[in-house]
Each structure stands twice: as structure tokens, then as C-alpha cells.
Short mmCIF file of N, CA, C and O in Angstrom, two decimals:
data_model
loop_
_atom_site.label_atom_id
_atom_site.label_comp_id
_atom_site.label_asym_id
_atom_site.label_seq_id
_atom_site.Cartn_x
_atom_site.Cartn_y
_atom_site.Cartn_z
N UNK C 1 80.94 170.64 139.94
CA UNK C 1 82.02 171.29 139.19
C UNK C 1 83.46 170.77 139.31
O UNK C 1 84.03 170.44 138.38
N UNK C 2 83.77 170.73 140.46
CA UNK C 2 85.09 170.23 140.77
C UNK C 2 86.22 171.11 140.59
O UNK C 2 86.12 172.48 140.60
N UNK C 3 87.34 170.55 140.37
CA UNK C 3 88.82 171.16 140.15
C UNK C 3 89.15 170.79 138.88
O UNK C 3 89.11 169.53 138.36
N UNK C 4 89.86 171.70 138.04
CA UNK C 4 90.43 171.21 136.87
C UNK C 4 91.83 171.62 136.61
O UNK C 4 92.28 172.64 137.27
N UNK C 5 92.49 170.78 135.88
CA UNK C 5 94.11 171.01 135.82
C UNK C 5 94.09 171.17 134.36
O UNK C 5 93.60 170.43 133.50
N UNK C 6 94.97 171.99 134.08
CA UNK C 6 95.50 172.21 132.65
C UNK C 6 96.38 171.02 132.23
O UNK C 6 96.97 170.58 133.29
N UNK C 7 96.78 170.78 130.98
CA UNK C 7 97.76 169.84 130.55
C UNK C 7 99.20 170.31 131.15
O UNK C 7 99.92 169.33 131.42
N UNK C 8 99.35 171.52 131.16
CA UNK C 8 100.71 171.92 131.73
C UNK C 8 100.86 171.70 133.21
O UNK C 8 101.87 171.07 133.68
N UNK C 9 99.95 171.88 133.82
CA UNK C 9 99.78 171.56 135.33
C UNK C 9 99.87 170.09 135.80
O UNK C 9 100.93 169.69 136.44
N UNK C 10 99.24 169.22 134.90
CA UNK C 10 99.34 167.82 135.07
C UNK C 10 100.49 167.26 134.68
O UNK C 10 101.12 166.41 135.24
N UNK C 11 101.20 167.76 133.59
CA UNK C 11 102.52 167.42 133.07
C UNK C 11 103.67 167.82 134.32
O UNK C 11 104.39 166.87 134.68
N UNK C 12 103.55 168.78 134.89
CA UNK C 12 104.38 169.22 135.90
C UNK C 12 104.35 168.35 137.06
O UNK C 12 105.33 167.90 137.70
N UNK C 13 103.16 168.18 137.51
CA UNK C 13 102.90 167.25 138.81
C UNK C 13 103.25 165.85 138.30
O UNK C 13 104.23 165.25 139.37
N UNK C 14 103.05 165.33 137.15
CA UNK C 14 103.46 163.90 136.79
C UNK C 14 104.96 163.78 136.85
O UNK C 14 105.49 162.90 137.41
N UNK C 15 105.62 164.87 136.14
CA UNK C 15 107.22 164.82 136.16
C UNK C 15 107.78 164.80 137.50
O UNK C 15 108.60 164.03 138.01
N UNK C 16 107.20 165.61 138.47
CA UNK C 16 107.71 165.79 139.74
C UNK C 16 107.55 164.55 140.63
O UNK C 16 108.27 163.99 141.29
N UNK C 17 106.31 163.73 140.36
CA UNK C 17 106.06 162.59 141.10
C UNK C 17 106.89 161.47 140.72
O UNK C 17 107.50 160.72 141.62
N UNK C 18 107.17 161.42 139.42
CA UNK C 18 108.09 160.60 138.78
C UNK C 18 109.36 160.71 139.49
O UNK C 18 110.17 159.70 139.82
N UNK C 19 110.00 161.93 139.52
CA UNK C 19 111.38 162.25 139.93
C UNK C 19 111.48 161.93 141.39
O UNK C 19 112.36 161.60 141.89
N UNK C 20 110.27 162.25 142.26
CA UNK C 20 110.29 162.03 143.73
C UNK C 20 110.34 160.50 143.87
O UNK C 20 110.53 160.00 144.86
N UNK C 21 109.69 159.78 142.87
CA UNK C 21 109.54 158.43 143.10
C UNK C 21 108.53 157.83 143.91
O UNK C 21 108.38 156.49 144.26
N UNK C 22 107.74 158.53 144.39
CA UNK C 22 106.40 158.10 145.14
C UNK C 22 105.30 159.27 145.12
O UNK C 22 105.61 160.31 144.72
N UNK C 23 104.09 158.88 145.60
CA UNK C 23 103.04 159.80 145.59
C UNK C 23 101.88 159.43 144.72
O UNK C 23 101.85 159.00 143.84
N UNK C 24 100.71 159.86 145.24
CA UNK C 24 99.36 159.61 144.56
C UNK C 24 99.04 160.78 143.83
O UNK C 24 98.37 160.60 142.99
N UNK C 25 99.39 161.92 144.19
CA UNK C 25 98.82 163.10 143.48
C UNK C 25 99.12 164.41 144.11
O UNK C 25 100.04 164.50 144.89
N UNK C 26 98.39 165.49 143.91
CA UNK C 26 98.64 166.51 144.53
C UNK C 26 97.57 167.06 145.69
O UNK C 26 96.32 166.79 145.24
N UNK C 27 97.69 167.43 146.74
CA UNK C 27 96.67 167.91 147.40
C UNK C 27 96.64 169.64 147.48
O UNK C 27 97.55 170.38 147.51
N UNK C 28 95.56 170.02 147.22
CA UNK C 28 95.20 171.50 146.98
C UNK C 28 94.27 171.92 148.26
O UNK C 28 93.13 171.17 148.51
N UNK C 29 94.57 172.96 149.16
CA UNK C 29 93.82 173.34 150.07
C UNK C 29 94.01 174.84 150.40
O UNK C 29 94.67 175.57 149.63
N UNK C 30 93.23 175.36 151.30
CA UNK C 30 93.50 176.72 151.73
C UNK C 30 93.90 176.88 153.17
O UNK C 30 93.54 175.79 153.90
N UNK C 31 94.37 177.85 153.48
CA UNK C 31 94.79 178.20 154.86
C UNK C 31 94.54 179.57 155.32
O UNK C 31 94.63 180.34 154.40
N UNK C 32 94.27 179.80 156.31
CA UNK C 32 94.06 181.52 156.87
C UNK C 32 95.44 181.93 157.14
O UNK C 32 96.29 181.44 157.96
N UNK C 33 95.50 183.07 156.28
CA UNK C 33 96.74 183.84 156.36
C UNK C 33 96.72 185.13 155.38
O UNK C 33 95.75 185.30 154.92
N UNK C 34 97.84 186.02 155.53
CA UNK C 34 97.86 187.04 154.77
C UNK C 34 97.07 188.15 155.00
O UNK C 34 96.18 188.18 155.81
N UNK C 35 96.91 189.38 154.30
CA UNK C 35 96.36 190.42 154.19
C UNK C 35 94.84 190.21 153.95
O UNK C 35 93.81 190.99 154.42
N UNK C 36 94.66 189.34 153.22
CA UNK C 36 93.12 189.14 152.72
C UNK C 36 92.37 188.01 153.08
O UNK C 36 91.24 187.88 153.05
N UNK C 37 93.11 187.16 154.02
CA UNK C 37 92.52 186.23 154.75
C UNK C 37 92.69 184.84 154.49
O UNK C 37 92.94 183.88 155.33
N UNK C 38 93.18 184.17 153.19
CA UNK C 38 93.18 182.98 152.80
C UNK C 38 94.32 182.84 151.79
O UNK C 38 94.59 183.61 151.12
N UNK C 39 95.08 181.74 151.89
CA UNK C 39 96.04 181.38 150.78
C UNK C 39 96.10 180.04 150.29
O UNK C 39 95.64 179.11 151.26
N UNK C 40 96.51 179.53 149.19
CA UNK C 40 96.30 178.43 148.75
C UNK C 40 97.72 177.59 149.29
O UNK C 40 98.70 178.28 149.60
N UNK C 41 97.36 176.21 149.50
CA UNK C 41 98.58 175.40 149.96
C UNK C 41 98.68 174.20 149.06
O UNK C 41 97.60 173.68 148.53
N UNK C 42 99.71 173.72 148.70
CA UNK C 42 99.84 172.49 147.93
C UNK C 42 100.91 171.76 148.52
O UNK C 42 102.05 172.16 149.04
N UNK C 43 100.71 170.37 148.36
CA UNK C 43 101.68 169.41 148.81
C UNK C 43 101.37 168.17 148.30
O UNK C 43 100.16 167.95 147.57
N UNK C 44 102.31 167.38 148.06
CA UNK C 44 102.05 165.89 147.30
C UNK C 44 101.68 165.11 148.31
O UNK C 44 101.83 165.14 149.49
N UNK C 45 100.74 164.03 147.86
CA UNK C 45 100.10 163.29 148.57
C UNK C 45 100.50 161.80 148.64
O UNK C 45 100.67 161.12 147.39
N UNK C 46 101.06 161.14 149.66
CA UNK C 46 101.44 159.78 149.59
C UNK C 46 100.17 158.95 150.29
O UNK C 46 100.11 157.69 149.92
N UNK C 47 99.29 159.50 151.12
CA UNK C 47 98.21 158.79 151.70
C UNK C 47 97.13 159.68 151.70
O UNK C 47 97.13 160.82 152.42
N UNK C 48 95.96 159.27 151.22
CA UNK C 48 94.77 160.35 151.33
C UNK C 48 94.18 160.23 152.58
O UNK C 48 94.33 159.36 153.41
N UNK C 49 93.41 161.18 152.98
CA UNK C 49 92.70 161.39 154.15
C UNK C 49 91.17 160.93 153.91
O UNK C 49 90.69 161.06 152.83
N UNK C 50 90.59 160.52 155.16
CA UNK C 50 89.21 159.98 154.82
C UNK C 50 88.22 160.86 154.25
O UNK C 50 87.32 160.51 153.54
N UNK C 51 88.43 162.36 154.65
CA UNK C 51 87.39 163.30 154.02
C UNK C 51 87.91 164.13 152.82
O UNK C 51 87.13 165.05 152.31
N UNK C 52 88.78 163.41 152.14
CA UNK C 52 89.35 163.95 150.60
C UNK C 52 88.12 163.93 149.66
O UNK C 52 87.66 162.68 149.50
N UNK C 53 88.18 164.66 148.87
CA UNK C 53 87.45 164.55 147.50
C UNK C 53 88.64 164.28 146.64
O UNK C 53 89.62 165.13 146.70
N UNK C 54 88.48 163.60 145.56
CA UNK C 54 89.42 163.19 144.58
C UNK C 54 88.88 163.74 143.29
O UNK C 54 87.83 163.11 142.77
N UNK C 55 89.74 164.50 142.46
CA UNK C 55 89.39 164.85 141.16
C UNK C 55 90.55 164.23 140.28
O UNK C 55 91.78 164.46 140.72
N UNK C 56 90.39 163.94 139.09
CA UNK C 56 91.60 163.38 138.36
C UNK C 56 91.18 163.94 136.72
O UNK C 56 90.20 163.88 136.43
N UNK C 57 92.31 164.39 136.38
CA UNK C 57 92.41 164.70 134.97
C UNK C 57 93.79 164.72 134.31
O UNK C 57 94.67 164.81 135.25
N UNK C 58 93.90 164.33 133.20
CA UNK C 58 95.16 164.03 132.45
C UNK C 58 96.02 163.11 133.31
O UNK C 58 97.22 163.36 133.27
N UNK C 59 95.54 162.18 133.86
CA UNK C 59 96.19 161.17 134.57
C UNK C 59 96.74 161.36 136.09
O UNK C 59 97.59 160.74 136.60
N UNK C 60 96.45 162.69 136.46
CA UNK C 60 96.72 163.17 137.85
C UNK C 60 95.70 163.51 138.71
O UNK C 60 94.44 163.95 138.39
N UNK C 61 95.59 163.01 139.95
CA UNK C 61 94.83 163.00 141.14
C UNK C 61 95.07 164.30 141.98
O UNK C 61 96.25 164.66 142.25
N UNK C 62 93.85 165.24 142.14
CA UNK C 62 94.20 166.12 142.97
C UNK C 62 93.16 165.99 144.13
O UNK C 62 91.94 165.68 143.97
N UNK C 63 93.64 166.11 145.34
CA UNK C 63 92.94 165.81 146.66
C UNK C 63 92.58 167.11 147.25
O UNK C 63 93.43 167.85 147.34
N UNK C 64 91.31 167.12 147.78
CA UNK C 64 91.01 168.53 148.49
C UNK C 64 90.20 167.97 149.69
O UNK C 64 89.08 167.28 149.60
N UNK C 65 90.48 168.56 150.86
CA UNK C 65 89.83 168.23 152.13
C UNK C 65 88.42 168.82 152.26
O UNK C 65 88.22 169.81 151.43
N UNK C 66 87.67 168.46 152.90
CA UNK C 66 86.29 168.81 153.09
C UNK C 66 86.14 170.30 153.45
O UNK C 66 85.37 170.97 152.95
N UNK C 67 86.92 170.83 154.15
CA UNK C 67 86.90 172.17 154.77
C UNK C 67 87.41 173.14 153.53
O UNK C 67 86.70 174.42 153.47
N UNK C 68 88.27 172.81 152.71
CA UNK C 68 88.89 173.52 151.71
C UNK C 68 87.82 173.53 150.37
O UNK C 68 87.97 174.70 149.70
N UNK C 69 87.16 172.51 150.11
CA UNK C 69 86.42 172.26 148.87
C UNK C 69 85.47 173.43 148.64
O UNK C 69 85.54 173.88 147.55
N UNK C 70 84.71 174.10 149.66
CA UNK C 70 83.69 175.22 149.30
C UNK C 70 84.48 176.40 148.76
O UNK C 70 84.08 177.00 147.80
N UNK C 71 85.65 176.60 149.16
CA UNK C 71 86.52 177.73 148.62
C UNK C 71 87.23 177.48 147.42
O UNK C 71 87.56 178.42 146.67
N UNK C 72 87.25 176.41 146.88
CA UNK C 72 88.09 175.87 145.69
C UNK C 72 87.13 175.38 144.66
O UNK C 72 87.63 175.17 143.40
N UNK C 73 85.84 175.30 145.01
CA UNK C 73 84.96 174.63 143.77
C UNK C 73 85.06 175.45 142.71
O UNK C 73 84.91 176.66 142.67
N UNK C 74 85.44 174.80 141.43
CA UNK C 74 85.43 175.54 140.26
C UNK C 74 86.79 176.04 139.75
O UNK C 74 87.01 176.53 138.67
N UNK C 75 87.68 175.77 140.82
CA UNK C 75 88.95 176.30 140.26
C UNK C 75 89.75 175.57 139.33
O UNK C 75 89.70 174.34 139.18
N UNK C 76 90.50 176.20 138.38
CA UNK C 76 91.46 175.65 137.45
C UNK C 76 92.88 176.09 137.95
O UNK C 76 93.24 177.07 138.30
N UNK C 77 93.54 174.97 138.08
CA UNK C 77 94.92 174.97 138.34
C UNK C 77 96.02 174.70 136.94
O UNK C 77 95.64 173.96 136.25
N UNK C 78 96.85 175.71 136.87
CA UNK C 78 97.48 175.99 135.74
C UNK C 78 99.09 175.89 136.15
O UNK C 78 99.35 176.31 137.41
N UNK C 79 100.03 175.70 135.26
CA UNK C 79 101.37 175.84 135.64
C UNK C 79 102.10 176.48 134.20
O UNK C 79 101.81 176.11 133.15
N UNK C 80 102.80 177.31 134.67
CA UNK C 80 103.67 178.08 133.52
C UNK C 80 104.62 178.89 134.10
O UNK C 80 104.94 179.24 135.14
N UNK C 81 105.21 179.66 132.85
CA UNK C 81 106.42 180.55 133.15
C UNK C 81 106.18 181.82 132.87
O UNK C 81 105.58 181.95 131.63
N UNK C 82 106.32 182.92 133.50
CA UNK C 82 106.24 184.36 133.15
C UNK C 82 107.35 185.15 133.35
O UNK C 82 107.60 185.30 134.52
N UNK C 83 108.29 185.22 132.39
CA UNK C 83 109.62 186.10 132.69
C UNK C 83 110.37 185.20 133.40
O UNK C 83 110.65 183.86 132.96
N UNK C 84 110.85 185.71 134.56
CA UNK C 84 111.85 184.61 135.39
C UNK C 84 111.07 183.85 136.40
O UNK C 84 111.63 183.06 136.95
N UNK C 85 109.76 184.11 136.50
CA UNK C 85 108.95 183.38 137.39
C UNK C 85 108.25 182.23 136.93
O UNK C 85 107.66 182.21 135.68
N UNK C 86 108.30 181.19 137.67
CA UNK C 86 107.53 180.04 137.26
C UNK C 86 106.85 179.21 138.31
O UNK C 86 107.37 179.10 139.43
N UNK C 87 105.70 178.82 138.03
CA UNK C 87 104.77 178.01 139.12
C UNK C 87 103.40 177.94 138.58
O UNK C 87 103.11 178.12 137.68
N UNK C 88 102.79 177.44 139.67
CA UNK C 88 101.29 177.25 139.63
C UNK C 88 100.57 178.57 139.59
O UNK C 88 100.96 179.63 140.35
N UNK C 89 99.39 178.49 138.87
CA UNK C 89 98.71 179.55 138.80
C UNK C 89 97.20 179.18 139.03
O UNK C 89 96.71 178.26 138.64
N UNK C 90 96.34 180.09 139.86
CA UNK C 90 95.02 179.46 140.18
C UNK C 90 93.97 180.62 139.48
O UNK C 90 94.08 181.69 139.87
N UNK C 91 93.02 179.96 139.01
CA UNK C 91 91.85 180.75 138.43
C UNK C 91 90.67 180.29 139.22
O UNK C 91 90.18 179.20 139.03
N UNK C 92 90.37 180.94 140.33
CA UNK C 92 89.16 180.55 141.31
C UNK C 92 88.17 181.49 141.15
O UNK C 92 88.14 182.95 141.47
N UNK C 93 86.96 181.05 140.71
CA UNK C 93 85.67 181.91 140.33
C UNK C 93 85.15 182.35 141.91
O UNK C 93 84.15 183.24 141.88
N UNK C 94 85.64 181.63 142.88
CA UNK C 94 85.00 182.16 144.28
C UNK C 94 85.80 183.32 144.85
O UNK C 94 85.19 184.01 145.73
N UNK C 95 86.87 183.67 144.26
CA UNK C 95 87.60 184.92 144.78
C UNK C 95 86.97 186.17 144.59
O UNK C 95 86.59 186.52 143.41
N UNK C 96 86.89 186.96 145.60
CA UNK C 96 86.10 188.25 145.55
C UNK C 96 87.34 189.37 145.46
O UNK C 96 87.22 190.57 144.79
N UNK C 97 88.36 189.20 146.13
CA UNK C 97 89.50 190.21 146.00
C UNK C 97 90.88 189.37 146.30
O UNK C 97 90.96 188.29 147.00
N UNK C 98 91.89 189.86 145.91
CA UNK C 98 93.24 189.48 146.31
C UNK C 98 94.00 190.56 147.00
O UNK C 98 93.87 191.71 146.51
N UNK C 99 95.09 190.27 147.75
CA UNK C 99 96.01 191.31 148.28
C UNK C 99 97.00 191.91 147.32
O UNK C 99 97.24 191.19 146.25
N UNK C 100 97.44 193.09 147.50
CA UNK C 100 98.49 193.72 146.65
C UNK C 100 99.62 192.98 146.33
O UNK C 100 100.15 193.01 145.36
N UNK C 101 100.04 192.09 147.29
CA UNK C 101 101.17 191.27 146.96
C UNK C 101 100.95 189.94 146.27
O UNK C 101 101.79 189.14 145.66
N UNK C 102 99.57 189.75 146.06
CA UNK C 102 99.24 188.37 145.35
C UNK C 102 99.44 187.14 146.26
O UNK C 102 99.35 186.02 145.76
N UNK C 103 99.67 187.30 147.59
CA UNK C 103 99.72 186.00 148.27
C UNK C 103 98.66 185.30 148.92
O UNK C 103 98.47 184.34 149.10
N UNK C 104 97.55 186.18 149.02
CA UNK C 104 96.39 185.84 149.55
C UNK C 104 95.15 186.42 149.02
O UNK C 104 94.99 187.31 148.13
N UNK C 105 93.83 185.79 149.41
CA UNK C 105 92.64 186.27 148.69
C UNK C 105 91.58 185.89 149.59
O UNK C 105 91.65 185.51 150.81
N UNK C 106 90.50 186.60 149.26
CA UNK C 106 89.09 186.41 150.04
C UNK C 106 87.97 185.95 149.11
O UNK C 106 87.99 186.33 148.04
N UNK C 107 87.15 185.52 149.86
CA UNK C 107 85.88 184.73 149.34
C UNK C 107 84.62 185.37 149.80
O UNK C 107 84.71 186.04 150.91
#
């Protein structure tokens, strides 16, 4: 199933990589934190890791480490603005619940 990027998310990543002047794509992962247990982490990739799975859509590569992949399988990554807030949004079919502040989730 993999990971999907909306055109808006791909456009944002492409523009940022161009402005940054380097990078292969975006790394999406999870880390243990928050009230619900896990949080998403994003960073730009200059060098892939040996255990990365790579998904490409709209000309943008998304790198995911082997430990994070089971929690992220089927996730859609979007980017948008809602009121004064702007940022990435995750639609993850594996989420069972999110915390009240929206910073963490559980699977």
C-alpha cells in the first residue's frame, strides 16, 4: 500500500528542497512521545539509510525507516492552511486514537 502524497504536500516539499539547495526528499517516521504514545517526525533527507523504504509521488521521494513503516503503512501526507495554521496533515488508517492536544496518536 505504501505512503501517498497529495499534490499540495509534494509541491511544498519540492519548493523547500529547491530553496534549501540540496536534499533527496522527505523522511517520515514515528517516535515515542506524548500522551498517546507516538508522534510523527519529519526531516529532509540528504543521504538515505540502508533500511529505508522509498515511495515516490509527484516527483517527490518519501523515505521511511523499517521500524516506522508498520505504523505508517497506508498514510496520506497532505499540506494545507487552516485559518492561521499551516502545515502537514496525516491521514493514517492505523491510528486508533489521538490525544486531546493533537500531538500524538496510538495504534
